[in-house]
XYZ file of C-alpha atoms in Angstrom:
282
model
C -0.039 -0.135 -0.017
C 0.879 3.461 -0.443
C 0.722 5.606 2.045
C -1.318 9.092 1.210
C 0.446 11.244 3.429
C 4.268 11.477 3.565
C 5.631 8.807 6.700
C 6.213 11.295 9.596
C 9.154 13.567 10.190
C 11.676 12.930 11.885
C 11.711 16.474 14.707
C 8.294 15.295 15.230
C 8.280 11.798 16.428
C 11.661 13.089 18.227
C 8.847 15.923 20.177
C 6.575 12.070 20.418
C 9.264 10.830 22.668
C 9.054 8.063 19.463
C 12.409 6.436 18.863
C 10.986 3.274 16.505
C 11.097 3.647 12.930
C 7.008 3.907 11.645
C 4.865 1.987 9.592
C 1.788 3.011 7.322
C -1.373 1.256 8.698
C -3.888 0.046 6.199
C -7.359 1.323 6.138
C -8.733 5.027 6.752
C -6.961 7.462 4.133
C -3.789 6.417 4.014
C -1.304 8.279 6.309
C -1.712 7.119 9.637
C 1.606 5.452 10.490
C 2.445 3.196 13.795
C 5.383 3.912 15.208
C 5.465 0.919 18.461
C 3.177 1.081 20.824
C 1.985 5.057 19.289
C -0.107 5.571 16.359
C -0.120 8.881 14.921
C -1.614 11.116 11.881
C -2.159 14.328 10.568
C -4.583 16.387 12.333
C -7.679 17.604 9.998
C -8.246 20.789 11.929
C -7.048 20.935 14.986
C -9.687 22.877 16.792
C -11.107 19.555 17.224
C -8.170 17.375 17.784
C -7.815 19.699 20.605
C -10.580 19.008 21.563
C -11.793 15.537 21.718
C -7.151 14.958 23.224
C -8.353 17.088 26.190
C -12.235 14.906 26.667
C -10.510 11.732 25.946
C -7.721 12.126 27.834
C -9.726 12.495 31.304
C -11.965 10.229 30.564
C -12.882 7.561 32.832
C -12.311 3.553 31.808
C -15.327 1.561 31.244
C -16.510 -2.232 31.205
C -17.763 -1.340 28.138
C -15.620 -0.068 25.823
C -12.791 0.686 25.436
C -10.439 4.281 23.999
C -7.200 5.569 22.735
C -5.910 7.075 25.070
C -4.280 10.959 23.220
C 0.028 10.991 23.476
C 1.104 14.132 24.712
C 4.295 15.419 23.244
C 7.608 15.255 25.561
C 6.802 19.017 25.632
C 2.877 18.343 26.907
C 1.393 19.412 23.729
C -0.867 17.015 21.492
C -0.504 18.650 18.288
C 3.370 18.994 17.303
C 4.013 20.544 14.089
C 0.563 19.219 12.139
C 0.520 15.582 13.423
C -1.727 13.823 16.912
C -0.557 10.659 18.707
C -2.522 8.501 20.327
C -1.968 5.355 21.974
C -2.043 1.523 19.879
C -5.894 -0.152 20.410
C -5.524 -3.987 20.426
C -8.821 -5.035 17.763
C -9.688 -5.065 14.231
C -13.026 -3.494 12.895
C -16.102 -6.218 12.052
C -18.679 -4.432 10.182
C -20.749 -7.401 9.751
C -21.194 -7.305 13.562
C -23.478 -3.956 13.381
C -25.537 -5.214 16.975
C -22.423 -4.986 18.884
C -21.379 -2.262 17.072
C -24.706 -0.625 18.501
C -24.480 -1.193 22.124
C -21.274 0.171 22.298
C -21.742 2.397 20.487
C -24.299 3.934 23.127
C -22.224 2.326 25.978
C -19.423 5.349 24.704
C -22.979 8.146 24.451
C -23.682 7.868 27.528
C -20.394 7.876 29.247
C -19.744 10.714 27.028
C -23.472 12.823 27.276
C -23.275 15.412 30.193
C -20.343 17.360 28.102
C -21.502 20.889 26.318
C -21.052 21.277 23.022
C -17.575 22.054 21.194
C -17.868 25.237 19.634
C -16.090 24.104 16.731
C -18.577 22.536 15.079
C -19.808 26.384 13.520
C -16.869 26.503 12.492
C -16.291 23.562 10.382
C -17.004 23.396 6.787
C -16.236 19.835 5.193
C -18.869 17.687 3.305
C -20.035 16.162 6.470
C -20.668 18.959 7.754
C -22.618 19.858 5.230
C -24.952 16.996 5.229
C -25.044 17.387 8.200
C -27.007 20.579 8.356
C -28.776 19.900 5.557
C -30.772 16.663 7.489
C -31.204 19.108 10.428
C -32.838 21.554 7.976
C -29.851 24.346 9.210
C -29.298 24.416 5.570
C -31.334 24.767 2.176
C -31.092 21.139 -0.052
C -28.484 21.318 -3.411
C -28.322 18.502 -5.240
C -27.763 17.295 -8.863
C -31.318 15.535 -9.867
C -29.913 11.882 -8.827
C -29.563 13.067 -5.751
C -32.978 15.031 -5.959
C -33.840 11.699 -6.809
C -32.521 10.241 -3.696
C -34.041 12.670 -1.615
C -36.798 13.477 -2.759
C -39.025 11.009 -0.768
C -37.081 11.374 2.051
C -37.334 15.360 2.083
C -41.126 14.971 2.232
C -41.463 12.524 5.698
C -39.236 14.565 7.309
C -41.012 15.777 10.241
C -40.146 17.412 13.484
C -38.704 16.061 16.266
C -38.260 17.704 19.895
C -35.164 15.092 21.330
C -32.383 16.258 23.509
C -28.529 16.234 21.267
C -25.425 15.315 22.558
C -21.879 14.874 21.886
C -21.324 11.815 19.402
C -19.344 9.888 17.055
C -20.498 9.885 13.864
C -18.963 7.278 12.434
C -19.254 4.350 14.230
C -19.267 1.146 11.729
C -15.091 -0.361 10.770
C -14.162 2.886 13.639
C -15.104 0.445 16.409
C -12.387 -2.335 17.210
C -12.635 -6.023 18.356
C -10.588 -8.615 20.414
C -10.550 -11.165 21.953
C -11.650 -11.489 25.891
C -11.664 -6.782 25.788
C -14.436 -4.080 25.647
C -15.234 -3.069 21.655
C -12.974 -0.221 21.378
C -14.219 2.977 20.223
C -12.132 5.068 17.587
C -11.493 7.825 14.999
C -13.960 10.296 16.616
C -15.965 12.467 14.366
C -17.190 15.124 15.909
C -21.984 15.902 16.288
C -23.701 17.838 18.018
C -27.314 15.221 17.591
C -29.555 12.951 19.439
C -28.111 10.124 20.433
C -30.082 7.982 18.110
C -29.240 9.768 15.454
C -25.948 8.401 15.771
C -27.381 4.744 15.633
C -29.590 5.129 12.693
C -26.738 7.107 10.510
C -24.323 3.153 12.264
C -27.837 1.379 10.734
C -28.655 3.323 7.315
C -24.366 2.100 6.800
C -24.851 -1.218 7.717
C -28.174 -1.351 5.310
C -26.336 0.433 2.052
C -23.603 -1.385 2.614
C -22.013 -4.470 4.428
C -25.245 -6.276 3.752
C -27.328 -5.773 6.706
C -30.514 -7.081 6.394
C -33.470 -5.216 7.306
C -34.163 -6.836 10.620
C -31.666 -4.937 11.376
C -33.375 -1.456 11.410
C -36.138 -3.639 13.050
C -34.242 -4.341 16.523
C -33.417 -1.217 17.643
C -36.828 0.102 15.870
C -37.298 1.586 20.390
C -34.688 3.933 20.209
C -36.542 7.898 20.379
C -37.672 8.619 16.950
C -36.598 6.097 15.062
C -37.557 6.880 12.199
C -37.570 10.635 12.066
C -33.394 9.896 12.551
C -33.397 6.959 10.086
C -34.598 9.097 7.514
C -32.169 12.219 8.580
C -29.371 9.459 8.640
C -29.524 9.031 4.905
C -30.299 12.588 3.975
C -26.563 12.898 6.302
C -25.192 10.746 3.657
C -26.939 11.942 0.384
C -25.905 14.686 0.503
C -21.997 14.044 3.128
C -21.893 12.351 -0.931
C -23.145 15.033 -3.041
C -20.967 17.242 -1.601
C -18.088 15.769 -2.020
C -18.762 14.147 -5.441
C -20.810 15.855 -6.687
C -23.060 14.276 -10.402
C -20.370 12.541 -10.994
C -20.342 10.380 -8.537
C -24.389 8.878 -8.633
C -22.793 5.599 -10.673
C -26.047 3.222 -10.964
C -24.469 0.666 -8.827
C -24.720 4.062 -5.718
C -27.719 5.348 -6.714
C -29.148 0.997 -6.414
C -26.902 0.604 -2.830
C -29.425 3.672 -1.745
C -32.816 2.627 -2.385
C -34.293 -0.239 -0.702
C -33.002 1.803 2.917
C -34.689 5.377 1.687
C -38.003 3.139 1.476
C -37.960 1.126 4.664
C -36.060 4.296 5.884
C -39.617 5.571 4.646
C -41.922 2.163 6.371
C -40.447 3.236 10.032
C -41.036 7.264 9.699
C -45.338 6.331 9.069
C -44.992 3.850 11.455
C -43.295 6.365 14.399
C -45.108 9.497 13.531
C -46.726 9.292 17.446
C -42.786 9.616 18.275
C -42.472 12.306 16.298
C -45.006 15.608 15.077
C -47.777 13.686 13.564
C -48.480 15.108 9.742
C -50.215 17.789 8.429
C -53.421 17.023 7.598
């Protein structure tokens, strides 16, 4: 594998007290490196990295999940020349263990439920943030025809919900690691301020569209608050993110087809769960 980001500079390794030669790790964006028991990767958004590092450093251990603890540089900084570091945590992702991923996410969200809303969320401006804002009606829907065709039934089924928001992990599949004899590990925390059931819905939507899950997965978790509306918003989020990142060329026939069954399923859940949201207007 050819990494998309050059190896960490010697000055960065020295600043984190690392003497081992780094090797690139598979997965992700190709820019994550391991050096002995430390993982290094480029910082994508400094304010988010600093906030997340402080939170994870202070988060108590849990019997229900593990986290990759951030590593300070020798001088106490979390970031050196655009690089951050964390402790290596054992485990491998398994997107087939969808229920276990959801349970780990719920335990993690319970542990961080009291955190205040991070100010950096107002400054973040990337395809994922745009998709999130469109899903929650903070930005209008603007998309090319293939994406609009996918979005139309979702927008029509979307209704207001009255749920409390909290800090959540918005990208759980692939970022929960499993190791025999240990609780699941949560990594690569993508921070959002939304209801916890929305984060679960994103994981379910991803599993249905991309990881071979059956509709029974959505049914098993339909007890979560405003479930149908969370599925609707999760799909809008993912579709608009893809549209923002790739535009019209990104909507191949396979890409469109992957969403259609899950869109139909989400609309059914939304229709059956109107008592959890505000009822439709006559």
